[in-house]
Amino acid sequence: MVTLAAALAIVAFGPLAPPGFAAAPTGPPDSTAAHRREVEAWRQKRLERLRADDGWLTVVGLHWLKPGPTSFGAAAGNDLILPGSGTPARAGVLTLDAATGRVTVDAAPGVTVTLRGKPVTRAVLTTDAGGREPDILTLGGVTLQIIDRGGRLGVRVKDAHSEARRSFKGLTWYPIKPELRVKARLVRHTQPTTVRVPSVIGVTEAMPSPGVVELQLDGKTQHLTPVLEPGEDRLFFIFKDATSGRTTYGAGRFLYADPPPRDDGEMILDFNEAYSPPCAFTAYATCPTPPPGNRLSVPVEAGELAPSH
């Protein structure tokens, strides 16, 4: 499964960075303009992903499967009622086999349901377990995919014509602040370590963590524990700070960073690229939330502001 897409952590660590290991812009003075261009380009891509035909603004439903059949279609009598003016009243049935955990789709006679661009009448569907790309069923502008959250299977419904996508006014950000592109140090765990990452749906998952990151903000030493998502080598942080629930999204924000290029663990965290999780835009996401240790004691006034919707 896409392990709680998101997810996060905390644990024991070794010697800490020396005093003064610090939040400061890096590089020559003319790097400020290059940094601004880099962040602006990243923010544009962030906006494009959110607005995409399959972005988070299109998520309109999440239906948890029970063993046995689940009918789906536009009619009120279905177990899973789908949106879309062109959606068939009775589109088909999804069946969860309790013994194997497999989900099978059977399209209703005369209904066109496509999988990987081809019409299907019956198929076993791949879930997003373990970071795999899930199979996506398409009915016009509506898509269905099976998600796995700690062994709990659900149907995520997306509608390219959703009201949230149509009415979306864009994102708002703090001004870009070079001083919040900070030096940090990854203190690696001495043995393989996992951390327990909670989520908004009450499922907690164990995710691998390479270590604990130490940094300085407002003259105070802070610690964050990153995790690794399946198949990824970038460090993934879910954190809260003193802006959470005030100017930024209350449940926390996400941030990615490249791993340290050298053995000394020195790396960069750019809080100008901190952003709101999917739950800020849809009630049907399954976002991870910060573990207790990933709460910064100071305000991080950089990155994405809370959505205004």
mmCIF file of N, CA, C and O in Angstrom, residues 141-241:
data_model
loop_
_atom_site.group_PDB
_atom_site.id
_atom_site.type_symbol
_atom_site.label_atom_id
_atom_site.label_comp_id
_atom_site.label_asym_id
_atom_site.label_seq_id
_atom_site.Cartn_x
_atom_site.Cartn_y
_atom_site.Cartn_z
ATOM 1 N N GLY A 141 -15.527 10.067 -16.467
ATOM 2 C CA GLY A 141 -14.628 10.924 -15.707
ATOM 3 C C GLY A 141 -14.390 10.452 -14.295
ATOM 4 O O GLY A 141 -13.720 11.131 -13.515
ATOM 5 N N VAL A 142 -14.946 9.270 -13.937
ATOM 6 C CA VAL A 142 -14.823 8.743 -12.582
ATOM 7 C C VAL A 142 -13.846 7.574 -12.569
ATOM 8 O O VAL A 142 -13.856 6.737 -13.468
ATOM 9 N N THR A 143 -12.990 7.526 -11.558
ATOM 10 C CA THR A 143 -12.069 6.404 -11.420
ATOM 11 C C THR A 143 -12.195 5.773 -10.033
ATOM 12 O O THR A 143 -12.576 6.442 -9.060
ATOM 13 N N LEU A 144 -11.881 4.480 -9.973
ATOM 14 C CA LEU A 144 -11.868 3.724 -8.721
ATOM 15 C C LEU A 144 -10.514 3.045 -8.574
ATOM 16 O O LEU A 144 -9.968 2.525 -9.559
ATOM 17 N N GLN A 145 -9.977 3.028 -7.369
ATOM 18 C CA GLN A 145 -8.771 2.265 -7.114
ATOM 19 C C GLN A 145 -8.839 1.702 -5.698
ATOM 20 O O GLN A 145 -9.483 2.276 -4.821
ATOM 21 N N ILE A 146 -8.171 0.575 -5.497
ATOM 22 C CA ILE A 146 -8.206 -0.085 -4.195
ATOM 23 C C ILE A 146 -6.980 0.322 -3.399
ATOM 24 O O ILE A 146 -5.847 0.159 -3.848
ATOM 25 N N ILE A 147 -7.207 0.857 -2.199
ATOM 26 C CA ILE A 147 -6.112 1.227 -1.319
ATOM 27 C C ILE A 147 -6.057 0.269 -0.138
ATOM 28 O O ILE A 147 -7.078 -0.302 0.268
ATOM 29 N N ASP A 148 -4.858 0.081 0.390
ATOM 30 C CA ASP A 148 -4.628 -0.813 1.529
ATOM 31 C C ASP A 148 -4.016 0.001 2.648
ATOM 32 O O ASP A 148 -2.933 0.559 2.505
ATOM 33 N N ARG A 149 -4.714 0.070 3.767
ATOM 34 C CA ARG A 149 -4.210 0.807 4.922
ATOM 35 C C ARG A 149 -4.131 -0.149 6.115
ATOM 36 O O ARG A 149 -5.115 -0.412 6.786
ATOM 37 N N GLY A 150 -2.934 -0.685 6.314
ATOM 38 C CA GLY A 150 -2.754 -1.619 7.414
ATOM 39 C C GLY A 150 -3.580 -2.873 7.267
ATOM 40 O O GLY A 150 -4.039 -3.439 8.266
ATOM 41 N N GLY A 151 -3.788 -3.323 6.028
ATOM 42 C CA GLY A 151 -4.597 -4.516 5.780
ATOM 43 C C GLY A 151 -6.078 -4.231 5.620
ATOM 44 O O GLY A 151 -6.854 -5.132 5.294
ATOM 45 N N ARG A 152 -6.473 -3.001 5.794
ATOM 46 C CA ARG A 152 -7.867 -2.594 5.597
ATOM 47 C C ARG A 152 -8.005 -2.072 4.172
ATOM 48 O O ARG A 152 -7.298 -1.139 3.780
ATOM 49 N N LEU A 153 -8.902 -2.672 3.397
ATOM 50 C CA LEU A 153 -9.023 -2.321 1.976
ATOM 51 C C LEU A 153 -10.203 -1.383 1.744
ATOM 52 O O LEU A 153 -11.289 -1.569 2.306
ATOM 53 N N GLY A 154 -9.971 -0.398 0.912
ATOM 54 C CA GLY A 154 -11.027 0.558 0.593
ATOM 55 C C GLY A 154 -10.987 0.956 -0.868
ATOM 56 O O GLY A 154 -9.993 0.738 -1.569
ATOM 57 N N VAL A 155 -12.078 1.557 -1.326
ATOM 58 C CA VAL A 155 -12.176 2.044 -2.701
ATOM 59 C C VAL A 155 -12.071 3.564 -2.676
ATOM 60 O O VAL A 155 -12.906 4.240 -2.060
ATOM 61 N N ARG A 156 -11.057 4.083 -3.320
ATOM 62 C CA ARG A 156 -10.913 5.537 -3.455
ATOM 63 C C ARG A 156 -11.565 5.960 -4.759
ATOM 64 O O ARG A 156 -11.275 5.399 -5.816
ATOM 65 N N VAL A 157 -12.456 6.935 -4.668
ATOM 66 C CA VAL A 157 -13.207 7.417 -5.832
ATOM 67 C C VAL A 157 -12.730 8.811 -6.205
ATOM 68 O O VAL A 157 -12.626 9.705 -5.352
ATOM 69 N N LYS A 158 -12.421 8.993 -7.485
ATOM 70 C CA LYS A 158 -12.023 10.302 -7.992
ATOM 71 C C LYS A 158 -12.952 10.722 -9.118
ATOM 72 O O LYS A 158 -13.393 9.885 -9.909
ATOM 73 N N ASP A 159 -13.227 12.020 -9.157
ATOM 74 C CA ASP A 159 -14.077 12.597 -10.197
ATOM 75 C C ASP A 159 -13.367 13.814 -10.771
ATOM 76 O O ASP A 159 -13.164 14.814 -10.080
ATOM 77 N N ALA A 160 -12.979 13.726 -12.037
ATOM 78 C CA ALA A 160 -12.250 14.820 -12.672
ATOM 79 C C ALA A 160 -13.070 16.109 -12.718
ATOM 80 O O ALA A 160 -12.514 17.197 -12.895
ATOM 81 N N HIS A 161 -14.386 16.002 -12.537
ATOM 82 C CA HIS A 161 -15.264 17.177 -12.586
ATOM 83 C C HIS A 161 -15.770 17.555 -11.195
ATOM 84 O O HIS A 161 -16.831 18.174 -11.064
ATOM 85 N N SER A 162 -15.019 17.209 -10.167
ATOM 86 C CA SER A 162 -15.453 17.477 -8.798
ATOM 87 C C SER A 162 -15.636 18.969 -8.541
ATOM 88 O O SER A 162 -14.977 19.816 -9.157
ATOM 89 N N GLU A 163 -16.523 19.263 -7.601
ATOM 90 C CA GLU A 163 -16.766 20.649 -7.214
ATOM 91 C C GLU A 163 -15.499 21.270 -6.637
ATOM 92 O O GLU A 163 -15.191 22.442 -6.895
ATOM 93 N N ALA A 164 -14.742 20.499 -5.850
ATOM 94 C CA ALA A 164 -13.522 21.044 -5.250
ATOM 95 C C ALA A 164 -12.533 21.470 -6.320
ATOM 96 O O ALA A 164 -11.869 22.512 -6.192
ATOM 97 N N ARG A 165 -12.419 20.692 -7.372
ATOM 98 C CA ARG A 165 -11.490 21.047 -8.448
ATOM 99 C C ARG A 165 -11.984 22.265 -9.222
ATOM 100 O O ARG A 165 -11.206 23.150 -9.570
ATOM 101 N N ARG A 166 -13.284 22.305 -9.491
ATOM 102 C CA ARG A 166 -13.846 23.426 -10.258
ATOM 103 C C ARG A 166 -13.722 24.747 -9.508
ATOM 104 O O ARG A 166 -13.498 25.797 -10.107
ATOM 105 N N SER A 167 -13.887 24.700 -8.187
ATOM 106 C CA SER A 167 -13.926 25.942 -7.413
ATOM 107 C C SER A 167 -12.586 26.314 -6.783
ATOM 108 O O SER A 167 -12.484 27.336 -6.101
ATOM 109 N N PHE A 168 -11.567 25.518 -7.020
ATOM 110 C CA PHE A 168 -10.265 25.746 -6.398
ATOM 111 C C PHE A 168 -9.671 27.080 -6.834
ATOM 112 O O PHE A 168 -9.601 27.398 -8.018
ATOM 113 N N LYS A 169 -9.239 27.873 -5.873
ATOM 114 C CA LYS A 169 -8.719 29.219 -6.151
ATOM 115 C C LYS A 169 -7.195 29.295 -6.111
ATOM 116 O O LYS A 169 -6.613 30.354 -6.314
ATOM 117 N N GLY A 170 -6.532 28.200 -5.836
ATOM 118 C CA GLY A 170 -5.077 28.212 -5.789
ATOM 119 C C GLY A 170 -4.531 28.087 -4.380
ATOM 120 O O GLY A 170 -5.280 27.945 -3.415
ATOM 121 N N LEU A 171 -3.212 28.139 -4.271
ATOM 122 C CA LEU A 171 -2.508 28.001 -3.000
ATOM 123 C C LEU A 171 -1.941 29.341 -2.554
ATOM 124 O O LEU A 171 -1.657 30.212 -3.376
ATOM 125 N N THR A 172 -1.763 29.479 -1.254
ATOM 126 C CA THR A 172 -1.104 30.666 -0.711
ATOM 127 C C THR A 172 0.105 30.224 0.107
ATOM 128 O O THR A 172 0.112 29.150 0.715
ATOM 129 N N TRP A 173 1.125 31.068 0.115
ATOM 130 C CA TRP A 173 2.407 30.716 0.716
ATOM 131 C C TRP A 173 2.959 31.866 1.544
ATOM 132 O O TRP A 173 2.658 33.024 1.287
ATOM 133 N N TYR A 174 3.784 31.519 2.508
ATOM 134 C CA TYR A 174 4.631 32.531 3.124
ATOM 135 C C TYR A 174 5.613 33.044 2.063
ATOM 136 O O TYR A 174 5.945 32.324 1.115
ATOM 137 N N PRO A 175 6.085 34.274 2.208
ATOM 138 C CA PRO A 175 7.167 34.735 1.322
ATOM 139 C C PRO A 175 8.372 33.793 1.441
ATOM 140 O O PRO A 175 8.615 33.218 2.502
ATOM 141 N N ILE A 176 9.103 33.641 0.353
ATOM 142 C CA ILE A 176 10.292 32.778 0.371
ATOM 143 C C ILE A 176 11.347 33.398 1.288
ATOM 144 O O ILE A 176 11.669 34.575 1.178
ATOM 145 N N LYS A 177 11.857 32.578 2.196
ATOM 146 C CA LYS A 177 12.831 33.054 3.181
ATOM 147 C C LYS A 177 14.100 32.210 3.091
ATOM 148 O O LYS A 177 14.119 31.063 3.543
ATOM 149 N N PRO A 178 15.164 32.763 2.516
ATOM 150 C CA PRO A 178 16.416 32.002 2.397
ATOM 151 C C PRO A 178 16.927 31.480 3.732
ATOM 152 O O PRO A 178 17.546 30.417 3.790
ATOM 153 N N GLU A 179 16.653 32.213 4.814
ATOM 154 C CA GLU A 179 17.162 31.789 6.123
ATOM 155 C C GLU A 179 16.476 30.523 6.635
ATOM 156 O O GLU A 179 16.942 29.899 7.602
ATOM 157 N N LEU A 180 15.358 30.133 6.008
ATOM 158 C CA LEU A 180 14.684 28.901 6.405
ATOM 159 C C LEU A 180 14.991 27.749 5.456
ATOM 160 O O LEU A 180 14.305 26.737 5.438
ATOM 161 N N ARG A 181 16.032 27.932 4.665
ATOM 162 C CA ARG A 181 16.707 26.807 4.010
ATOM 163 C C ARG A 181 17.905 26.526 4.903
ATOM 164 O O ARG A 181 18.917 27.220 4.847
ATOM 165 N N VAL A 182 17.781 25.537 5.779
ATOM 166 C CA VAL A 182 18.712 25.414 6.895
ATOM 167 C C VAL A 182 19.618 24.190 6.781
ATOM 168 O O VAL A 182 19.249 23.170 6.204
ATOM 169 N N LYS A 183 20.800 24.332 7.369
ATOM 170 C CA LYS A 183 21.684 23.193 7.508
ATOM 171 C C LYS A 183 21.156 22.297 8.625
ATOM 172 O O LYS A 183 20.623 22.777 9.624
ATOM 173 N N ALA A 184 21.323 21.001 8.445
ATOM 174 C CA ALA A 184 20.905 20.038 9.455
ATOM 175 C C ALA A 184 21.896 18.886 9.430
ATOM 176 O O ALA A 184 22.765 18.797 8.559
ATOM 177 N N ARG A 185 21.769 18.011 10.410
ATOM 178 C CA ARG A 185 22.636 16.838 10.454
ATOM 179 C C ARG A 185 21.808 15.599 10.773
ATOM 180 O O ARG A 185 21.018 15.595 11.724
ATOM 181 N N LEU A 186 21.987 14.577 9.955
ATOM 182 C CA LEU A 186 21.330 13.293 10.199
ATOM 183 C C LEU A 186 22.240 12.429 11.063
ATOM 184 O O LEU A 186 23.348 12.069 10.660
ATOM 185 N N VAL A 187 21.773 12.123 12.263
ATOM 186 C CA VAL A 187 22.469 11.193 13.153
ATOM 187 C C VAL A 187 21.851 9.815 12.925
ATOM 188 O O VAL A 187 20.711 9.562 13.316
ATOM 189 N N ARG A 188 22.593 8.953 12.267
ATOM 190 C CA ARG A 188 22.028 7.679 11.833
ATOM 191 C C ARG A 188 21.858 6.712 12.994
ATOM 192 O O ARG A 188 22.676 6.675 13.918
ATOM 193 N N HIS A 189 20.811 5.898 12.891
ATOM 194 C CA HIS A 189 20.633 4.808 13.844
ATOM 195 C C HIS A 189 21.735 3.776 13.633
ATOM 196 O O HIS A 189 22.196 3.556 12.500
ATOM 197 N N THR A 190 22.141 3.144 14.693
ATOM 198 C CA THR A 190 23.219 2.158 14.604
ATOM 199 C C THR A 190 22.720 0.796 14.131
ATOM 200 O O THR A 190 23.528 -0.074 13.811
ATOM 201 N N GLN A 191 21.410 0.614 14.089
ATOM 202 C CA GLN A 191 20.824 -0.630 13.596
ATOM 203 C C GLN A 191 19.489 -0.303 12.934
ATOM 204 O O GLN A 191 18.916 0.761 13.169
ATOM 205 N N PRO A 192 18.990 -1.202 12.071
ATOM 206 C CA PRO A 192 17.706 -0.926 11.398
ATOM 207 C C PRO A 192 16.612 -0.577 12.407
ATOM 208 O O PRO A 192 16.430 -1.269 13.412
ATOM 209 N N THR A 193 15.914 0.507 12.125
ATOM 210 C CA THR A 193 14.916 1.037 13.061
ATOM 211 C C THR A 193 13.627 1.382 12.329
ATOM 212 O O THR A 193 13.661 1.910 11.220
ATOM 213 N N THR A 194 12.521 1.056 12.942
ATOM 214 C CA THR A 194 11.226 1.494 12.431
ATOM 215 C C THR A 194 10.550 2.370 13.474
ATOM 216 O O THR A 194 10.841 2.273 14.673
ATOM 217 N N VAL A 195 9.664 3.233 13.013
ATOM 218 C CA VAL A 195 8.904 4.092 13.914
ATOM 219 C C VAL A 195 7.420 3.904 13.641
ATOM 220 O O VAL A 195 7.013 3.549 12.538
ATOM 221 N N ARG A 196 6.628 4.132 14.657
ATOM 222 C CA ARG A 196 5.178 3.975 14.554
ATOM 223 C C ARG A 196 4.577 5.302 14.116
ATOM 224 O O ARG A 196 4.731 6.333 14.769
ATOM 225 N N VAL A 197 3.880 5.274 12.988
ATOM 226 C CA VAL A 197 3.327 6.492 12.408
ATOM 227 C C VAL A 197 1.795 6.429 12.456
ATOM 228 O O VAL A 197 1.184 5.561 11.828
ATOM 229 N N PRO A 198 1.155 7.331 13.186
ATOM 230 C CA PRO A 198 -0.313 7.337 13.250
ATOM 231 C C PRO A 198 -0.925 7.980 12.017
ATOM 232 O O PRO A 198 -0.223 8.606 11.217
ATOM 233 N N SER A 199 -2.237 7.831 11.868
ATOM 234 C CA SER A 199 -2.929 8.442 10.732
ATOM 235 C C SER A 199 -4.294 8.946 11.168
ATOM 236 O O SER A 199 -4.781 8.620 12.252
ATOM 237 N N VAL A 200 -4.927 9.711 10.287
ATOM 238 C CA VAL A 200 -6.234 10.284 10.602
ATOM 239 C C VAL A 200 -7.336 9.237 10.658
ATOM 240 O O VAL A 200 -8.413 9.502 11.185
ATOM 241 N N ILE A 201 -7.092 8.041 10.117
ATOM 242 C CA ILE A 201 -8.116 6.992 10.142
ATOM 243 C C ILE A 201 -7.900 6.015 11.287
ATOM 244 O O ILE A 201 -8.562 4.984 11.367
ATOM 245 N N GLY A 202 -6.955 6.324 12.176
ATOM 246 C CA GLY A 202 -6.742 5.487 13.340
ATOM 247 C C GLY A 202 -5.822 4.304 13.133
ATOM 248 O O GLY A 202 -5.627 3.504 14.055
ATOM 249 N N VAL A 203 -5.252 4.165 11.948
ATOM 250 C CA VAL A 203 -4.306 3.088 11.671
ATOM 251 C C VAL A 203 -2.890 3.597 11.934
ATOM 252 O O VAL A 203 -2.541 4.694 11.520
ATOM 253 N N THR A 204 -2.102 2.802 12.643
ATOM 254 C CA THR A 204 -0.708 3.142 12.887
ATOM 255 C C THR A 204 0.169 2.147 12.153
ATOM 256 O O THR A 204 -0.063 0.940 12.221
ATOM 257 N N GLU A 205 1.176 2.661 11.458
ATOM 258 C CA GLU A 205 2.054 1.795 10.677
ATOM 259 C C GLU A 205 3.507 1.976 11.067
ATOM 260 O O GLU A 205 3.929 3.074 11.438
ATOM 261 N N ALA A 206 4.267 0.892 10.970
ATOM 262 C CA ALA A 206 5.709 0.943 11.216
ATOM 263 C C ALA A 206 6.413 1.259 9.900
ATOM 264 O O ALA A 206 6.199 0.583 8.899
ATOM 265 N N MET A 207 7.253 2.299 9.919
ATOM 266 C CA MET A 207 8.004 2.683 8.729
ATOM 267 C C MET A 207 9.488 2.773 9.063
ATOM 268 O O MET A 207 9.856 3.175 10.168
ATOM 269 N N PRO A 208 10.354 2.396 8.127
ATOM 270 C CA PRO A 208 11.790 2.480 8.398
ATOM 271 C C PRO A 208 12.254 3.926 8.533
ATOM 272 O O PRO A 208 11.768 4.815 7.830
ATOM 273 N N SER A 209 13.184 4.146 9.447
ATOM 274 C CA SER A 209 13.750 5.475 9.653
ATOM 275 C C SER A 209 15.269 5.362 9.695
ATOM 276 O O SER A 209 15.813 4.529 10.419
ATOM 277 N N PRO A 210 15.969 6.210 8.933
ATOM 278 C CA PRO A 210 17.434 6.123 8.904
ATOM 279 C C PRO A 210 18.109 6.752 10.110
ATOM 280 O O PRO A 210 19.270 6.485 10.388
ATOM 281 N N GLY A 211 17.402 7.632 10.830
ATOM 282 C CA GLY A 211 18.037 8.315 11.948
ATOM 283 C C GLY A 211 17.222 9.494 12.428
ATOM 284 O O GLY A 211 16.030 9.610 12.130
ATOM 285 N N VAL A 212 17.859 10.375 13.157
ATOM 286 C CA VAL A 212 17.220 11.585 13.679
ATOM 287 C C VAL A 212 17.972 12.796 13.131
ATOM 288 O O VAL A 212 19.201 12.820 13.106
ATOM 289 N N VAL A 213 17.222 13.790 12.681
ATOM 290 C CA VAL A 213 17.821 15.000 12.114
ATOM 291 C C VAL A 213 17.830 16.093 13.172
ATOM 292 O O VAL A 213 16.814 16.369 13.814
ATOM 293 N N GLU A 214 19.000 16.697 13.362
ATOM 294 C CA GLU A 214 19.147 17.809 14.303
ATOM 295 C C GLU A 214 19.384 19.095 13.522
ATOM 296 O O GLU A 214 20.131 19.116 12.538
ATOM 297 N N LEU A 215 18.730 20.167 13.961
ATOM 298 C CA LEU A 215 18.869 21.462 13.305
ATOM 299 C C LEU A 215 18.662 22.568 14.325
ATOM 300 O O LEU A 215 18.213 22.320 15.449
ATOM 301 N N GLN A 216 18.977 23.788 13.913
ATOM 302 C CA GLN A 216 18.782 24.955 14.759
ATOM 303 C C GLN A 216 17.731 25.854 14.121
ATOM 304 O O GLN A 216 17.805 26.171 12.934
ATOM 305 N N LEU A 217 16.737 26.262 14.909
ATOM 306 C CA LEU A 217 15.727 27.227 14.470
ATOM 307 C C LEU A 217 15.543 28.256 15.572
ATOM 308 O O LEU A 217 15.336 27.885 16.740
ATOM 309 N N ASP A 218 15.600 29.520 15.220
ATOM 310 C CA ASP A 218 15.483 30.599 16.204
ATOM 311 C C ASP A 218 16.435 30.394 17.375
ATOM 312 O O ASP A 218 16.093 30.657 18.532
ATOM 313 N N GLY A 219 17.629 29.886 17.089
ATOM 314 C CA GLY A 219 18.624 29.696 18.133
ATOM 315 C C GLY A 219 18.371 28.519 19.045
ATOM 316 O O GLY A 219 19.066 28.354 20.054
ATOM 317 N N LYS A 220 17.375 27.691 18.707
ATOM 318 C CA LYS A 220 17.049 26.535 19.544
ATOM 319 C C LYS A 220 17.305 25.241 18.776
ATOM 320 O O LYS A 220 17.000 25.144 17.588
ATOM 321 N N THR A 221 17.853 24.261 19.481
ATOM 322 C CA THR A 221 18.092 22.963 18.872
ATOM 323 C C THR A 221 16.773 22.209 18.743
ATOM 324 O O THR A 221 15.988 22.133 19.698
ATOM 325 N N GLN A 222 16.518 21.680 17.552
ATOM 326 C CA GLN A 222 15.283 20.953 17.268
ATOM 327 C C GLN A 222 15.635 19.591 16.667
ATOM 328 O O GLN A 222 16.709 19.415 16.088
ATOM 329 N N HIS A 223 14.716 18.644 16.810
ATOM 330 C CA HIS A 223 14.920 17.311 16.243
ATOM 331 C C HIS A 223 13.672 16.870 15.480
ATOM 332 O O HIS A 223 12.543 17.127 15.905
ATOM 333 N N LEU A 224 13.899 16.238 14.342
ATOM 334 C CA LEU A 224 12.840 15.644 13.551
ATOM 335 C C LEU A 224 13.281 14.248 13.112
ATOM 336 O O LEU A 224 14.459 14.048 12.788
ATOM 337 N N THR A 225 12.340 13.317 13.086
ATOM 338 C CA THR A 225 12.651 11.970 12.629
ATOM 339 C C THR A 225 12.007 11.738 11.268
ATOM 340 O O THR A 225 10.787 11.752 11.151
ATOM 341 N N PRO A 226 12.813 11.525 10.242
ATOM 342 C CA PRO A 226 12.264 11.220 8.915
ATOM 343 C C PRO A 226 11.988 9.722 8.777
ATOM 344 O O PRO A 226 12.521 8.910 9.539
ATOM 345 N N VAL A 227 11.173 9.381 7.804
ATOM 346 C CA VAL A 227 10.950 7.983 7.445
ATOM 347 C C VAL A 227 11.208 7.819 5.960
ATOM 348 O O VAL A 227 11.354 8.797 5.228
ATOM 349 N N LEU A 228 11.267 6.576 5.534
ATOM 350 C CA LEU A 228 11.452 6.256 4.130
ATOM 351 C C LEU A 228 10.213 5.555 3.611
ATOM 352 O O LEU A 228 9.736 4.588 4.215
ATOM 353 N N GLU A 229 9.673 6.045 2.500
ATOM 354 C CA GLU A 229 8.543 5.402 1.859
ATOM 355 C C GLU A 229 9.041 4.276 0.954
ATOM 356 O O GLU A 229 10.205 4.280 0.536
ATOM 357 N N PRO A 230 8.180 3.301 0.644
ATOM 358 C CA PRO A 230 8.615 2.180 -0.201
ATOM 359 C C PRO A 230 9.194 2.657 -1.525
ATOM 360 O O PRO A 230 8.583 3.459 -2.230
ATOM 361 N N GLY A 231 10.390 2.177 -1.840
ATOM 362 C CA GLY A 231 11.015 2.504 -3.116
ATOM 363 C C GLY A 231 11.592 3.892 -3.213
ATOM 364 O O GLY A 231 12.042 4.302 -4.280
ATOM 365 N N GLU A 232 11.604 4.651 -2.107
ATOM 366 C CA GLU A 232 12.104 6.032 -2.133
ATOM 367 C C GLU A 232 13.379 6.157 -1.306
ATOM 368 O O GLU A 232 13.539 5.476 -0.287
ATOM 369 N N ASP A 233 14.286 7.049 -1.738
ATOM 370 C CA ASP A 233 15.464 7.307 -0.920
ATOM 371 C C ASP A 233 15.462 8.707 -0.319
ATOM 372 O O ASP A 233 16.274 9.017 0.556
ATOM 373 N N ARG A 234 14.527 9.572 -0.745
ATOM 374 C CA ARG A 234 14.416 10.894 -0.126
ATOM 375 C C ARG A 234 13.822 10.745 1.271
ATOM 376 O O ARG A 234 12.989 9.870 1.517
ATOM 377 N N LEU A 235 14.241 11.600 2.177
ATOM 378 C CA LEU A 235 13.742 11.569 3.545
ATOM 379 C C LEU A 235 12.403 12.292 3.611
ATOM 380 O O LEU A 235 12.245 13.388 3.078
ATOM 381 N N PHE A 236 11.436 11.662 4.277
ATOM 382 C CA PHE A 236 10.079 12.190 4.363
ATOM 383 C C PHE A 236 9.803 12.594 5.808
ATOM 384 O O PHE A 236 9.942 11.791 6.730
ATOM 385 N N PHE A 237 9.433 13.870 5.996
ATOM 386 C CA PHE A 237 9.141 14.413 7.315
ATOM 387 C C PHE A 237 7.659 14.782 7.400
ATOM 388 O O PHE A 237 7.122 15.399 6.487
ATOM 389 N N ILE A 238 7.020 14.430 8.480
ATOM 390 C CA ILE A 238 5.701 14.985 8.809
ATOM 391 C C ILE A 238 5.867 15.668 10.153
ATOM 392 O O ILE A 238 6.326 15.057 11.120
ATOM 393 N N PHE A 239 5.529 16.933 10.207
ATOM 394 C CA PHE A 239 5.831 17.690 11.417
ATOM 395 C C PHE A 239 4.749 18.730 11.705
ATOM 396 O O PHE A 239 3.977 19.129 10.840
ATOM 397 N N LYS A 240 4.742 19.144 12.961
ATOM 398 C CA LYS A 240 3.973 20.307 13.396
ATOM 399 C C LYS A 240 4.953 21.335 13.933
ATOM 400 O O LYS A 240 6.075 21.011 14.307
ATOM 401 N N ASP A 241 4.479 22.589 13.985
ATOM 402 C CA ASP A 241 5.267 23.647 14.602
ATOM 403 C C ASP A 241 4.294 24.648 15.211
ATOM 404 O O ASP A 241 3.082 24.410 15.226
#
